[in-house]
Short mmCIF file of C-alpha atoms in Angstrom, two decimals:
data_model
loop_
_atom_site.label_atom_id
_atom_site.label_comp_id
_atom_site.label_asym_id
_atom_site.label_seq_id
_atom_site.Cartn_x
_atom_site.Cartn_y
_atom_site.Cartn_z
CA UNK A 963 0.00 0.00 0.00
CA UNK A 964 3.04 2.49 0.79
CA UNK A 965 4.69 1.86 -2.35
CA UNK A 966 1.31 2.04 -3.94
CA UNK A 967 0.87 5.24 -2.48
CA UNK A 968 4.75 6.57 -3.51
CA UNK A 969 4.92 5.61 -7.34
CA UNK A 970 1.02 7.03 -7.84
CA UNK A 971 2.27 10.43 -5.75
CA UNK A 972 5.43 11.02 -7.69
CA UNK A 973 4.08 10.14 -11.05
CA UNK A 974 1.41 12.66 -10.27
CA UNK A 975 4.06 14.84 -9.25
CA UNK A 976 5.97 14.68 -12.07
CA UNK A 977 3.31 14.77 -14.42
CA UNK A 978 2.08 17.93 -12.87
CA UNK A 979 5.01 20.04 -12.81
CA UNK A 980 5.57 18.85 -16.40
CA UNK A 981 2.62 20.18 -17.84
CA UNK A 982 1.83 23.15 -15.69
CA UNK A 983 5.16 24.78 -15.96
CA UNK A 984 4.57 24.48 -20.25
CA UNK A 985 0.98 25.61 -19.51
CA UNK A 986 1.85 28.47 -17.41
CA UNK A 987 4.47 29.77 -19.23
CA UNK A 988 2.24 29.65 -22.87
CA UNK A 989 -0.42 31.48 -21.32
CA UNK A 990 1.88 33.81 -19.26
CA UNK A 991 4.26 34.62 -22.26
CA UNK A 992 2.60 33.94 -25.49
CA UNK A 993 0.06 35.81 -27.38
CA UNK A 994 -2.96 33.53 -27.30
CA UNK A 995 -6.40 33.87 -28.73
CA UNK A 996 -8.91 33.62 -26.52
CA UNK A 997 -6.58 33.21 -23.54
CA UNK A 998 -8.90 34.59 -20.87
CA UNK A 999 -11.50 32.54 -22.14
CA UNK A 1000 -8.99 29.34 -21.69
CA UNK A 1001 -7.90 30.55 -18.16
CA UNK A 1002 -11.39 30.70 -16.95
CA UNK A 1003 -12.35 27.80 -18.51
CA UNK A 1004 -8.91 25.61 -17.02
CA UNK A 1005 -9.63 27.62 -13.96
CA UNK A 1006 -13.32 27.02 -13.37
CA UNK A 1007 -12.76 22.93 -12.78
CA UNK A 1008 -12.22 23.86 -9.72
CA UNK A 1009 -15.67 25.36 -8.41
CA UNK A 1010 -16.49 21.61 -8.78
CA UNK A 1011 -16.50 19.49 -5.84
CA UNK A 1012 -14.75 16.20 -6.61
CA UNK A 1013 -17.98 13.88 -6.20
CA UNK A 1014 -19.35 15.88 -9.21
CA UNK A 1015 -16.20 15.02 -10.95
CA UNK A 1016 -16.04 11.00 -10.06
CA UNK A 1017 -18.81 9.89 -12.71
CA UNK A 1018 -16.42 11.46 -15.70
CA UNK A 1019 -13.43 10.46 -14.47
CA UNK A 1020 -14.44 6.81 -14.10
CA UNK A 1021 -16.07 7.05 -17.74
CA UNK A 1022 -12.83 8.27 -18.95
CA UNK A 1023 -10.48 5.84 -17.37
CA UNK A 1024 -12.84 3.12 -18.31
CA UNK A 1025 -13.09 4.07 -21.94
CA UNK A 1026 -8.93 4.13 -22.20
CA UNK A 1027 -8.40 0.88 -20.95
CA UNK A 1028 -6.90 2.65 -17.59
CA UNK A 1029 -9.04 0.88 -15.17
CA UNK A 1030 -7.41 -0.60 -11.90
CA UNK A 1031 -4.51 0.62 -12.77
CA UNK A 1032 -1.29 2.93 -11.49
CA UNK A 1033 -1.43 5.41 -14.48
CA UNK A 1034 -5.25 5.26 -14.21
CA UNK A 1035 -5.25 6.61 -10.87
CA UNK A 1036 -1.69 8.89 -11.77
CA UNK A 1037 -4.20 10.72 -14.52
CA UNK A 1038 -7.26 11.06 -12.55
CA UNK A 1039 -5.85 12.53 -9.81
CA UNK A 1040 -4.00 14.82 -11.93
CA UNK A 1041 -7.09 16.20 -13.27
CA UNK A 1042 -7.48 17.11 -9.38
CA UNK A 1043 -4.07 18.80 -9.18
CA UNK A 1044 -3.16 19.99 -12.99
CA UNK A 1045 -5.17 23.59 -12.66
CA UNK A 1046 -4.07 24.63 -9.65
CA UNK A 1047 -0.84 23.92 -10.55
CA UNK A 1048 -1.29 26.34 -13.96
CA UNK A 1049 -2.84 29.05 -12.04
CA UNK A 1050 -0.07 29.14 -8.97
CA UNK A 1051 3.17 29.05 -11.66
CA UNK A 1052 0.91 31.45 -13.88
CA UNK A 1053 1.10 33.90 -11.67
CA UNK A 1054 4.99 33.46 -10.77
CA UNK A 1055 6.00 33.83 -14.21
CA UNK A 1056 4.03 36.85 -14.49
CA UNK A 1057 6.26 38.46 -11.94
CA UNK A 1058 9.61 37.41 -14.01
CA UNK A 1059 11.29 40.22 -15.58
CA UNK A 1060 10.77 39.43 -19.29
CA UNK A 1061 14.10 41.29 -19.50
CA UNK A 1062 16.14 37.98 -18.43
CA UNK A 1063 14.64 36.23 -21.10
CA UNK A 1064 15.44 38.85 -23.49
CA UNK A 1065 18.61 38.59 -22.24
CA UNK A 1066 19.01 34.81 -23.00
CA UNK A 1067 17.96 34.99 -26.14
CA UNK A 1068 20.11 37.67 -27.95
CA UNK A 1069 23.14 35.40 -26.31
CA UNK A 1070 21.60 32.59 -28.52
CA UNK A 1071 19.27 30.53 -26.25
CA UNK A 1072 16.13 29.31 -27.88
CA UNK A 1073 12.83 29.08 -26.41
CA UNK A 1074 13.07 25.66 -24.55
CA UNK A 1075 16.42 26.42 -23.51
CA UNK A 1076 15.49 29.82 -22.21
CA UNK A 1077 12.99 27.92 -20.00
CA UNK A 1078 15.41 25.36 -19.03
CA UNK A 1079 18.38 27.15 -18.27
CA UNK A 1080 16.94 30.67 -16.78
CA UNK A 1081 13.53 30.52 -16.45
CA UNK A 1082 13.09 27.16 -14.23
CA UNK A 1083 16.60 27.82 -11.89
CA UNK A 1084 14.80 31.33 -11.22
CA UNK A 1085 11.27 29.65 -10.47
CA UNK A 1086 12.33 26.77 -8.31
CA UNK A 1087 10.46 28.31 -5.21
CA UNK A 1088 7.27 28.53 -7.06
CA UNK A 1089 7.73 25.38 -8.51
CA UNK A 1090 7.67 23.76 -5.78
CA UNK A 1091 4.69 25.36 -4.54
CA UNK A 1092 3.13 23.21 -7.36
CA UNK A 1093 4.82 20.09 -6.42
CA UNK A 1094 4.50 19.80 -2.87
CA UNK A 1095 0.64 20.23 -3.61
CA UNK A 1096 0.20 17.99 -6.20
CA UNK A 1097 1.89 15.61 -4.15
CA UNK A 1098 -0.48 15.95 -1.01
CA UNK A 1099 -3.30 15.87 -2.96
CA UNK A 1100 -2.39 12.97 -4.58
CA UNK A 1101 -0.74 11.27 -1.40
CA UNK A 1102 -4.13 11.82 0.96
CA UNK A 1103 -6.65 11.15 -1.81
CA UNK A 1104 -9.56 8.51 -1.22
CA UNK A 1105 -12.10 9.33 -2.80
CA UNK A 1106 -10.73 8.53 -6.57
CA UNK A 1107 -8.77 5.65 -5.53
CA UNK A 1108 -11.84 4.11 -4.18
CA UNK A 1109 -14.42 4.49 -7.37
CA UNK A 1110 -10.54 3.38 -9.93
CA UNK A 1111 -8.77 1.04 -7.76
CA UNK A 1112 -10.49 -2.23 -7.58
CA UNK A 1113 -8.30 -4.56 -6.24
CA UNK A 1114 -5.15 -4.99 -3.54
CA UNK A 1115 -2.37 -4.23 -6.64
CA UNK A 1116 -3.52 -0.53 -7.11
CA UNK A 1117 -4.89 0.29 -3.43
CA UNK A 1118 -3.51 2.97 -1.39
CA UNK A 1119 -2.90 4.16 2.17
CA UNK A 1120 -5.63 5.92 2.29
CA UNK A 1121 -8.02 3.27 1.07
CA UNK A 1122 -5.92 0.41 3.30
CA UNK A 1123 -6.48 2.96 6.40
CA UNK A 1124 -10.48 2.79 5.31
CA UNK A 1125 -10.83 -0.58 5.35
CA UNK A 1126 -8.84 -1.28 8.56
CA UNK A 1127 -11.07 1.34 10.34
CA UNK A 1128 -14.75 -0.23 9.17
CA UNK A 1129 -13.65 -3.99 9.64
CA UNK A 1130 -15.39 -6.05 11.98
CA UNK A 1131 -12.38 -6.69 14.40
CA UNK A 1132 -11.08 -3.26 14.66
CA UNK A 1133 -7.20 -3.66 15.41
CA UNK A 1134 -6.22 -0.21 16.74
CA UNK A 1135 -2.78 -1.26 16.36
CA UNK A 1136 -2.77 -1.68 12.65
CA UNK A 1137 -4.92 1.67 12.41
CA UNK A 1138 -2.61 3.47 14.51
CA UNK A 1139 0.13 2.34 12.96
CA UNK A 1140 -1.04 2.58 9.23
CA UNK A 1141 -1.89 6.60 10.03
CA UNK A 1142 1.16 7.21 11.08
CA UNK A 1143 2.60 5.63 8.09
CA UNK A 1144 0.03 8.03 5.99
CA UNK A 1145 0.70 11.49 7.63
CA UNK A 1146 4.66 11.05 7.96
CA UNK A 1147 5.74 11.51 4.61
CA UNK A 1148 3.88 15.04 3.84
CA UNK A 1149 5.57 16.20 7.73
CA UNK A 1150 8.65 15.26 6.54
CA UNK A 1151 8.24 16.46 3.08
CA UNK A 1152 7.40 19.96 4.55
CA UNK A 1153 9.97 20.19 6.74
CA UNK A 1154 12.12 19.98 3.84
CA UNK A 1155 10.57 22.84 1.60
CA UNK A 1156 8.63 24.96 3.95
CA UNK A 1157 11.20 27.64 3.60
CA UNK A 1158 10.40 27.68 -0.22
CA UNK A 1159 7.05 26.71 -0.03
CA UNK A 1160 6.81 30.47 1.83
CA UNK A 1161 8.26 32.25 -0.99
CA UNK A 1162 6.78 30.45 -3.87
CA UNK A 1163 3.58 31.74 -1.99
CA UNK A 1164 4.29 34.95 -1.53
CA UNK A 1165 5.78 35.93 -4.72
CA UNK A 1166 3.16 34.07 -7.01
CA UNK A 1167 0.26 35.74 -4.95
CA UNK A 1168 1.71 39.47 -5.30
CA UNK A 1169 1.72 41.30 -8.74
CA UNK A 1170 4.58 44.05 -9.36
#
């Protein structure tokens, strides 16, 4: 169940930072038509509680051939994760000095290496804003890993922890132990970054 748990959180990880740095920096740099009508749209997913959201998802993942399965559960939870993700490093770029990239580019950088080499080192405390919450969300989910994972090869923690708590023969041990095993990793994980995680915040929320 941990290592169930691990792979799913970092692929989800991955996956988001991926696509929401390329995301945020289109809509944040490029000329885009109809990008305020693509922003709200990304944006507005997330008015919806995730019970509205289950139905689709499960349609989805069933229609791909994704059901029960690690990357199944990876890509609905990053439909979770994915727009807050855009919005957050959205706003970060938007406070980058466009000058730096200017910069790069008369020296001979193209437009991916521009991102690479100045863009991303400069954004690292924003970025992992974005991955230290796609990684909770995906670590303390239950809710989609209950309606995709069907069987003991794809269940998580969370669900594990579940079905310890409403068995017949409650074992406090196993429970106790089992949370503990749940909420560790994001303590630890926040100890690590909270310095960052502070001015990822702070500098994505606050427009110059």
């Amino acid at each position: 169940y941990f290592w169930n748990s691990l792979r799913i959180a970092f692929l989800v990880t991955f996956a988001a930072i991926v696509f929401s740095i390329l995301g945020a920096y289109g809509l944040s740099r490029r000329r885009i038509r109809g990008k305020n009508i693509y922003i709200m749209s990304v944006f507005s997913t997330q008015m919806f509680p995730v019970v509205l959201l289950l139905i689709p998802i499960y349609n989805v993942v069933f229609a791909i051939g994704l059901f029960n399965t690690v990357v199944g559960i990876a890509l609905s939870q990053l439909i979770l994760c994915l727009p807050f993700a855009v919005w957050m490093l959205k706003g970060y770029f938007d406070n980058l000095p466009s000058v730096i990239e200017d910069s790069a580019r008369i020296d001979g950088c193209n437009l991916f290496q521009t991102l690479w080499r100045v863009v991303l080192p400069i954004s690292a405390p924003g970025i992992m804003v974005a991955a230290f919450y796609s990684f909770v969300v995906s670590w303390g989910d239950y809710l989609v890993v209950s309606v995709i994972s069907q069987s003991q090869h794809t269940a998580t923690l969370t669900l594990a922890l579940q079905r310890l708590a409403s068995s017949l023969q409650l074992k406090w041990g196993q429970v106790a132990a089992a949370t503990v095993l749940t909420i560790a990793p994001t303590i630890l994980l926040f100890s690590f970054v909270q310095t960052r995680l502070v001015e990822g915040l702070t500098s994505g929320a606050v427009k110059s």
